[in-house]
mmCIF file of C-alpha atoms in Angstrom:
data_model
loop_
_atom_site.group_PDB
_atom_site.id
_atom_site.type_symbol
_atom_site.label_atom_id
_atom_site.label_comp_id
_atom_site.label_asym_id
_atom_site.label_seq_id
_atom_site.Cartn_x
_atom_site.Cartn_y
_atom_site.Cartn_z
ATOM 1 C CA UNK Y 10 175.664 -134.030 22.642
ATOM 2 C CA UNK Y 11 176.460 -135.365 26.087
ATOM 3 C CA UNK Y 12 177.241 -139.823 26.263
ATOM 4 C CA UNK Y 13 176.239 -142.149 29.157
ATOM 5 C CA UNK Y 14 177.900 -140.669 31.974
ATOM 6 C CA UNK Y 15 178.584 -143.336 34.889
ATOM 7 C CA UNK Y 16 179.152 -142.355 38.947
ATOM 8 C CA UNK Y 17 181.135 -142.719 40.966
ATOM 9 C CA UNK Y 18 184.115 -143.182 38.331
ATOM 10 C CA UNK Y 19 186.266 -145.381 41.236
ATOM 11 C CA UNK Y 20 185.116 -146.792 43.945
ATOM 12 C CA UNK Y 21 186.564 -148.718 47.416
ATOM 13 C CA UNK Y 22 184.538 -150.082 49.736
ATOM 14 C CA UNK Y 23 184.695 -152.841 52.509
ATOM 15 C CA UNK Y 24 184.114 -156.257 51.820
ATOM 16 C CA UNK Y 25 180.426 -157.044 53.502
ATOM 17 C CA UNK Y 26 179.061 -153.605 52.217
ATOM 18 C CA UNK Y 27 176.559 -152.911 49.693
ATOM 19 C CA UNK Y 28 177.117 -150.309 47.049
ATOM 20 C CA UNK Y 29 174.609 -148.358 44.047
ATOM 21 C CA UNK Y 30 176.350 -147.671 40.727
ATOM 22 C CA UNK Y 31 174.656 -145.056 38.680
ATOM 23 C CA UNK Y 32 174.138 -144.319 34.592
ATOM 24 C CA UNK Y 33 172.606 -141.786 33.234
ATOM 25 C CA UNK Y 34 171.817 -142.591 29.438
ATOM 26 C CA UNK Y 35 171.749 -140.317 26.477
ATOM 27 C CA UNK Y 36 168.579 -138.934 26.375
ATOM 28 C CA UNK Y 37 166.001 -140.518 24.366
ATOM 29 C CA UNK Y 38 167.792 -144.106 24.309
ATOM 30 C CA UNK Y 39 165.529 -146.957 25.250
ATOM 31 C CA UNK Y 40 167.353 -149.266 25.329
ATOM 32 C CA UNK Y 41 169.860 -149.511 28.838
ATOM 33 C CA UNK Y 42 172.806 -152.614 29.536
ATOM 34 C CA UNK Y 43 174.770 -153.349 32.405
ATOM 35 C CA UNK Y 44 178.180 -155.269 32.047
ATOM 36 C CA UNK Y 45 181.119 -156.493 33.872
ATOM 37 C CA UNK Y 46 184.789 -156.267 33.246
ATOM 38 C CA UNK Y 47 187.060 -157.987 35.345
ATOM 39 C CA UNK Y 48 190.692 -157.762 34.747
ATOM 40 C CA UNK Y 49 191.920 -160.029 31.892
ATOM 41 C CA UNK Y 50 188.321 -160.696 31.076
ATOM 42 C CA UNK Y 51 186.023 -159.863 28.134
ATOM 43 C CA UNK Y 52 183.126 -158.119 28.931
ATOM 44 C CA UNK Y 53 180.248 -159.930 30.856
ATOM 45 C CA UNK Y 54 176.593 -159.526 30.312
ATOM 46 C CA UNK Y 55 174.515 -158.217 33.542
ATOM 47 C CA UNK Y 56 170.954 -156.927 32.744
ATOM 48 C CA UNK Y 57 169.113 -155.289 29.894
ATOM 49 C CA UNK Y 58 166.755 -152.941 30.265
ATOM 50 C CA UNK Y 59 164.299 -151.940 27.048
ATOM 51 C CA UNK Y 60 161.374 -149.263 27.299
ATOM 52 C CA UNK Y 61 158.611 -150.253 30.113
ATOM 53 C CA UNK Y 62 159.259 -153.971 29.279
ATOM 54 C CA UNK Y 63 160.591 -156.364 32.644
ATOM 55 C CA UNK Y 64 164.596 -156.486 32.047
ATOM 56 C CA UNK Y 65 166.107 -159.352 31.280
ATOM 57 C CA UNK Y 66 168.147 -159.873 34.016
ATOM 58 C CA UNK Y 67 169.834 -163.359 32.841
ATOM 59 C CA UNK Y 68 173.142 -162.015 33.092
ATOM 60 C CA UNK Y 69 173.325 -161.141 37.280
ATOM 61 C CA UNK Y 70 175.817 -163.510 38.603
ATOM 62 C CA UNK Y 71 173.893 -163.822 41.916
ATOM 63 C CA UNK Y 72 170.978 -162.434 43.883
ATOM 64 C CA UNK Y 73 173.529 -159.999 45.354
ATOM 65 C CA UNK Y 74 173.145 -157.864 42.199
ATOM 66 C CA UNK Y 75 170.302 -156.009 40.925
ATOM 67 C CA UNK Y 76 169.312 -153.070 39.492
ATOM 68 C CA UNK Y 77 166.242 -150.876 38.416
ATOM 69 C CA UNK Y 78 165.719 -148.318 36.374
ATOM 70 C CA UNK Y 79 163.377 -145.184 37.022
ATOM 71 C CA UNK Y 80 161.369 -143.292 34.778
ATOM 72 C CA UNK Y 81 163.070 -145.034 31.691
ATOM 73 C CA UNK Y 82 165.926 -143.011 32.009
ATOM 74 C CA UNK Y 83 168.908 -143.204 35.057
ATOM 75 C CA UNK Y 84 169.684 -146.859 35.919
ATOM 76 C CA UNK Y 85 171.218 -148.121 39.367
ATOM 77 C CA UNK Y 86 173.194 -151.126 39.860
ATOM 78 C CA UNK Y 87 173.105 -152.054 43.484
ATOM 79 C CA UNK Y 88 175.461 -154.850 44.743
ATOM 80 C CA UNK Y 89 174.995 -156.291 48.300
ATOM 81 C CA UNK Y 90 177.175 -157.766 50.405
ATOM 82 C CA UNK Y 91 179.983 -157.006 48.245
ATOM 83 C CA UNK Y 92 182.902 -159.819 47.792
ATOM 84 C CA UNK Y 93 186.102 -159.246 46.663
ATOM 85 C CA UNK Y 94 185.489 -160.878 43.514
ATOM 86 C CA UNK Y 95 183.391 -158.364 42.966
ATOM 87 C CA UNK Y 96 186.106 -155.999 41.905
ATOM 88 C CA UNK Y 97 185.762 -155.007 38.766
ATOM 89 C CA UNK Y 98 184.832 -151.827 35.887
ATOM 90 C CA UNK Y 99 180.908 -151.637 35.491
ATOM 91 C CA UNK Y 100 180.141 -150.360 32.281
ATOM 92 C CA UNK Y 101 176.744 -149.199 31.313
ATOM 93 C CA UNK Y 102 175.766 -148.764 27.595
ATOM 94 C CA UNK Y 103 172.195 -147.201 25.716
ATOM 95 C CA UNK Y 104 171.088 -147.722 22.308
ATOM 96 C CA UNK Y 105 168.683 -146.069 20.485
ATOM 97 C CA UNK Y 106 167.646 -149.770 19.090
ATOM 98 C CA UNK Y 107 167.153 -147.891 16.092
ATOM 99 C CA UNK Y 108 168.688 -148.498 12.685
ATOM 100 C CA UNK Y 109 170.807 -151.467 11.490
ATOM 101 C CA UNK Y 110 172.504 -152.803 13.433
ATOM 102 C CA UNK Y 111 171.855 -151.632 16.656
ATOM 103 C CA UNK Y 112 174.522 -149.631 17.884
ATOM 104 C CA UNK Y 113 175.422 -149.467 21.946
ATOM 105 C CA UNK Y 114 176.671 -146.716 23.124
ATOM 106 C CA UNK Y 115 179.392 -147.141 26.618
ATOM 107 C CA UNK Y 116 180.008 -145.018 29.154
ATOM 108 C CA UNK Y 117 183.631 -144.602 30.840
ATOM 109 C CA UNK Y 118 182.793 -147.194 33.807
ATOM 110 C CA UNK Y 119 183.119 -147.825 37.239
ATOM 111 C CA UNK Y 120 185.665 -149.063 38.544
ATOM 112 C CA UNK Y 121 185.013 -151.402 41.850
ATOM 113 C CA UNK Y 122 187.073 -151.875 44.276
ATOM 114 C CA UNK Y 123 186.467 -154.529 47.241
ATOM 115 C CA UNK Y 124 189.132 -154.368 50.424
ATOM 116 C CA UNK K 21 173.599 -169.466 19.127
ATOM 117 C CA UNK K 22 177.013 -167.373 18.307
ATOM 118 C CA UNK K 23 179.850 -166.868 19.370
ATOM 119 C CA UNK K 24 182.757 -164.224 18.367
ATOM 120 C CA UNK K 25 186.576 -165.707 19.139
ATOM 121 C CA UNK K 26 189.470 -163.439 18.730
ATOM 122 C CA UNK K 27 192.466 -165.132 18.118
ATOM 123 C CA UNK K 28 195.229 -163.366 19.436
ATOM 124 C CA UNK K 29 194.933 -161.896 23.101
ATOM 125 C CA UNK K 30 197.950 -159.541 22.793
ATOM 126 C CA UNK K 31 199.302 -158.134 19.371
ATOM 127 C CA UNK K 32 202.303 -156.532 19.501
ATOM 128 C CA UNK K 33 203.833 -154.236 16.113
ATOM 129 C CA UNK K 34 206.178 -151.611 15.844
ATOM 130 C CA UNK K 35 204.480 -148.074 15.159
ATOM 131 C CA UNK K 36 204.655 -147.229 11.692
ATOM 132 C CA UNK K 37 204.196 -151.079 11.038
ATOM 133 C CA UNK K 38 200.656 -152.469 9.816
ATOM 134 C CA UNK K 39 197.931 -153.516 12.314
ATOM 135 C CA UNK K 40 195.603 -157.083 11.940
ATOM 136 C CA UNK K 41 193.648 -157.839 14.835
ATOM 137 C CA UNK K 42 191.652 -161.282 13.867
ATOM 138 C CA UNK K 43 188.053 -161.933 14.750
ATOM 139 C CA UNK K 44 186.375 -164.726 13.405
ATOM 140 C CA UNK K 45 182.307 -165.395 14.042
ATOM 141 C CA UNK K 46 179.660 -168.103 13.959
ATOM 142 C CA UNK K 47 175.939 -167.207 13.762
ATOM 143 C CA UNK K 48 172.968 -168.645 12.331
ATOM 144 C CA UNK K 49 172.048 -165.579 10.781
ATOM 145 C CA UNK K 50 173.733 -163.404 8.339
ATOM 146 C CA UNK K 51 175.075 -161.041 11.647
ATOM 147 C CA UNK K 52 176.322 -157.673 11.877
ATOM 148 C CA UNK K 53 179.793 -156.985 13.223
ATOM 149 C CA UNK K 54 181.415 -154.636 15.143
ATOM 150 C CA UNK K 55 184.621 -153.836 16.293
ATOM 151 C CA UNK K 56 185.312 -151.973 19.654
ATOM 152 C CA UNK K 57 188.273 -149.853 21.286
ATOM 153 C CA UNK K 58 188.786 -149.328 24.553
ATOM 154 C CA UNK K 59 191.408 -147.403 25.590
ATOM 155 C CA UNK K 60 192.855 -147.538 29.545
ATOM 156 C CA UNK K 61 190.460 -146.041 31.876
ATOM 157 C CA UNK K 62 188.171 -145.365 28.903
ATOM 158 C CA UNK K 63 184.626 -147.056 27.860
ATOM 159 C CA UNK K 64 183.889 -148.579 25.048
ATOM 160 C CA UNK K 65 184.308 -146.789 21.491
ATOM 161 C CA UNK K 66 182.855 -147.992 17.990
ATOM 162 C CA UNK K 67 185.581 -148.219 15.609
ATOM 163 C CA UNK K 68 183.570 -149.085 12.719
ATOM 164 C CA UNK K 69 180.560 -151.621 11.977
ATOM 165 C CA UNK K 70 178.978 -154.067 8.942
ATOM 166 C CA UNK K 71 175.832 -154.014 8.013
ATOM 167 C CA UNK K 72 175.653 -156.065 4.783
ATOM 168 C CA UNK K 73 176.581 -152.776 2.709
ATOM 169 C CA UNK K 74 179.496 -153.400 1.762
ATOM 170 C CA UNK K 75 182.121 -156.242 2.758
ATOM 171 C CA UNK K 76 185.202 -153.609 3.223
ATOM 172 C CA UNK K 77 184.541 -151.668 5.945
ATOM 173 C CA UNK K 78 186.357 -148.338 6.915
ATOM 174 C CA UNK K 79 186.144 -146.808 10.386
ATOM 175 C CA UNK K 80 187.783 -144.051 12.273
ATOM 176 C CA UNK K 81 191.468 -143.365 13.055
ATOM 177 C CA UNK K 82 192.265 -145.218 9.673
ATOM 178 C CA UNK K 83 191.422 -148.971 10.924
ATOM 179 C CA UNK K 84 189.368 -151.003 8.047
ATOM 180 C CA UNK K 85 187.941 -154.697 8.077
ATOM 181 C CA UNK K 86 186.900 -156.388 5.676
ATOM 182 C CA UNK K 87 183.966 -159.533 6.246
ATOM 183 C CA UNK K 88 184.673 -162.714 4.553
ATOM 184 C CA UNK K 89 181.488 -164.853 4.811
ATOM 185 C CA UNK K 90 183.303 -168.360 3.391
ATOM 186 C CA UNK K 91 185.604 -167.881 6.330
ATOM 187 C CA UNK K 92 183.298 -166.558 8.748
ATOM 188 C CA UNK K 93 185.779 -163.774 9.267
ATOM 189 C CA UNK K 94 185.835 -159.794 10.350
ATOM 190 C CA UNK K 95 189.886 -158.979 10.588
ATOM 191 C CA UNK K 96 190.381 -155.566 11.708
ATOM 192 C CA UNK K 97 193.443 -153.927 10.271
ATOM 193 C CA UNK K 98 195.427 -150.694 9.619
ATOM 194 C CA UNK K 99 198.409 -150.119 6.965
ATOM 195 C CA UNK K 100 200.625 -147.969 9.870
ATOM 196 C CA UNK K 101 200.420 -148.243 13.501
ATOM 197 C CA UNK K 102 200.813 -145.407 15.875
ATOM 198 C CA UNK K 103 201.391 -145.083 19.295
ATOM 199 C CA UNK K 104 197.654 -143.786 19.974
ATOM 200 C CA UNK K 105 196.185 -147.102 19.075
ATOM 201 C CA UNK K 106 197.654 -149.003 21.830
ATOM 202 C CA UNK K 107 194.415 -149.938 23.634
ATOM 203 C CA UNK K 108 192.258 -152.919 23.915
ATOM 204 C CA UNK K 109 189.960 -153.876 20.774
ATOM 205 C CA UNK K 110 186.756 -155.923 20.826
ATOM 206 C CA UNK K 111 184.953 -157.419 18.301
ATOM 207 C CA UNK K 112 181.007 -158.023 18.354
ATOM 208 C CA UNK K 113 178.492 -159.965 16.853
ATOM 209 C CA UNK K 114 174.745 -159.117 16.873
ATOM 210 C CA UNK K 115 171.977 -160.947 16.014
ATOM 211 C CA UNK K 116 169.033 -159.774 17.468
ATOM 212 C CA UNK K 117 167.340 -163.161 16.457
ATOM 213 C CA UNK K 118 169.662 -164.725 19.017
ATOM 214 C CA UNK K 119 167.506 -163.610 22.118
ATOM 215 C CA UNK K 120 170.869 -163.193 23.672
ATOM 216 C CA UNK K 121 170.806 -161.257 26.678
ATOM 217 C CA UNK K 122 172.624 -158.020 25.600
ATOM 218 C CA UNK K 123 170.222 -157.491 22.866
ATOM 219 C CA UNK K 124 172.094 -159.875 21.121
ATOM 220 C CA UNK K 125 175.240 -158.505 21.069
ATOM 221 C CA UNK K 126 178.358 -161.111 21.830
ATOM 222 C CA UNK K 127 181.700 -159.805 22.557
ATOM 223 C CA UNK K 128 185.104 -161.423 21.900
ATOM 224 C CA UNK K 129 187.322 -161.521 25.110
ATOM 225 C CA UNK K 130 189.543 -158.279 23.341
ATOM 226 C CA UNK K 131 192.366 -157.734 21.759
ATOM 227 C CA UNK K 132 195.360 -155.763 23.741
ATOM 228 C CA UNK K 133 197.318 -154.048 20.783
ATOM 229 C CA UNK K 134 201.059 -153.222 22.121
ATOM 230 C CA UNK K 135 202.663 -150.270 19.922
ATOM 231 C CA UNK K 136 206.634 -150.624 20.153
ATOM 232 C CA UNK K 137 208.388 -147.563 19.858
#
């Protein structure tokens, strides 16, 4: 069946601008994660988003980031006033939080960049 | 809390030559592991995962790893490299009882695995 799909697959933008980063789960996943990978990095921990419960967002690195997620399905990560550190790939990942262990699932990322 | 450390941030074999890719773990629980591959421009792909089942672990492409509890160890290896498995590789820890913030998963930093020709 289809994965998480992520858009736009590159981005460029201006430094000062905001920008939305969209997922689109596989269907019937609760369970929706944000992360960042910046070059030579691991990957970092943005937001988690589980069912109708809040999201933990203990992860955003600043109140330039958020993100919601509508009808428990698509998710968009919006970043204001982008910096050039924010240049990076956003991955987004579902799980079915089913089984054991839980399993995440990635999609092929975004990658950011900020001129 | 846990942590997952990887211990080598670039591995680099001959192809045809055998693979380890070290991981070791702490974790107050008895975890599950995982180990990731990402390869360039790519997202994140399970390789293979423990679950308590069995301590030898096989996954795809031929990789294996094998979870040593008295040295709080996951090693990811494969007898014969080959050129396809040059890519990045990640190991995980999850605990769910960790109320970490990606559902308890923790990533290692990676793993770049160079395959000399």
């Amino acid at each position: 069946g289809a994965g998480v799909s992520q858009s736009p697959s590159n981005k460029v933008t201006e430094k000062g601008k905001d920008v939305e980063l969209r997922c689109d789960p596989i269907s019937g996943h609760t369970a929706l994660y944000w992360y960042r990978q910046s070059l030579g990095q691991g990957l970092e921990f943005l937001i988690y988003f589980q069912g109708n419960s809040a999201p933990d967002k203990s992860g955003l690195p600043s109140d330039r980031f958020s993100a919601e997620r509508t009808g428990g399905s698509v998710s968009t990560l919006t970043i204001q006033r982008t910096q050039q550190e924010d240049s990076a790939v956003y991955l987004c990942a579902s799980s079915p939080r089913t089984g054991d262990p839980y399993e995440q699932y990635f999609g092929p990322g975004t990658r950011l960049t900020v001129t | 809390a846990q942590s997952v450390t990887q211990l080598d941030s670039h591995v680099s074999v001959s192809e045809g030559t055998p693979v380890l890719l070290r991981c070791n773990y702490s974790s107050s629980y008895s975890p599950s592991l995982f180990w990731y591959v990402q390869h360039p421009n790519k997202g994140l792909q399970l390789l293979l995962k423990y679950t308590s089942a069995a301590t030898l672990v096989k996954g795809i492409n031929g990789f294996e790893a094998e979870f040593k509890k008295s040295e709080t160890s996951f090693h990811l290896t494969k007898p014969s490299a080959h050129m396809s498995d040059a890519a990045e590789y990640f190991c995980v820890v999850s605990d769910p009882y960790s109320g970490g913030g990606a559902d308890g998963l923790t990533f290692g930093k990676g793993t770049h695995l160079i395959i000399q020709p």
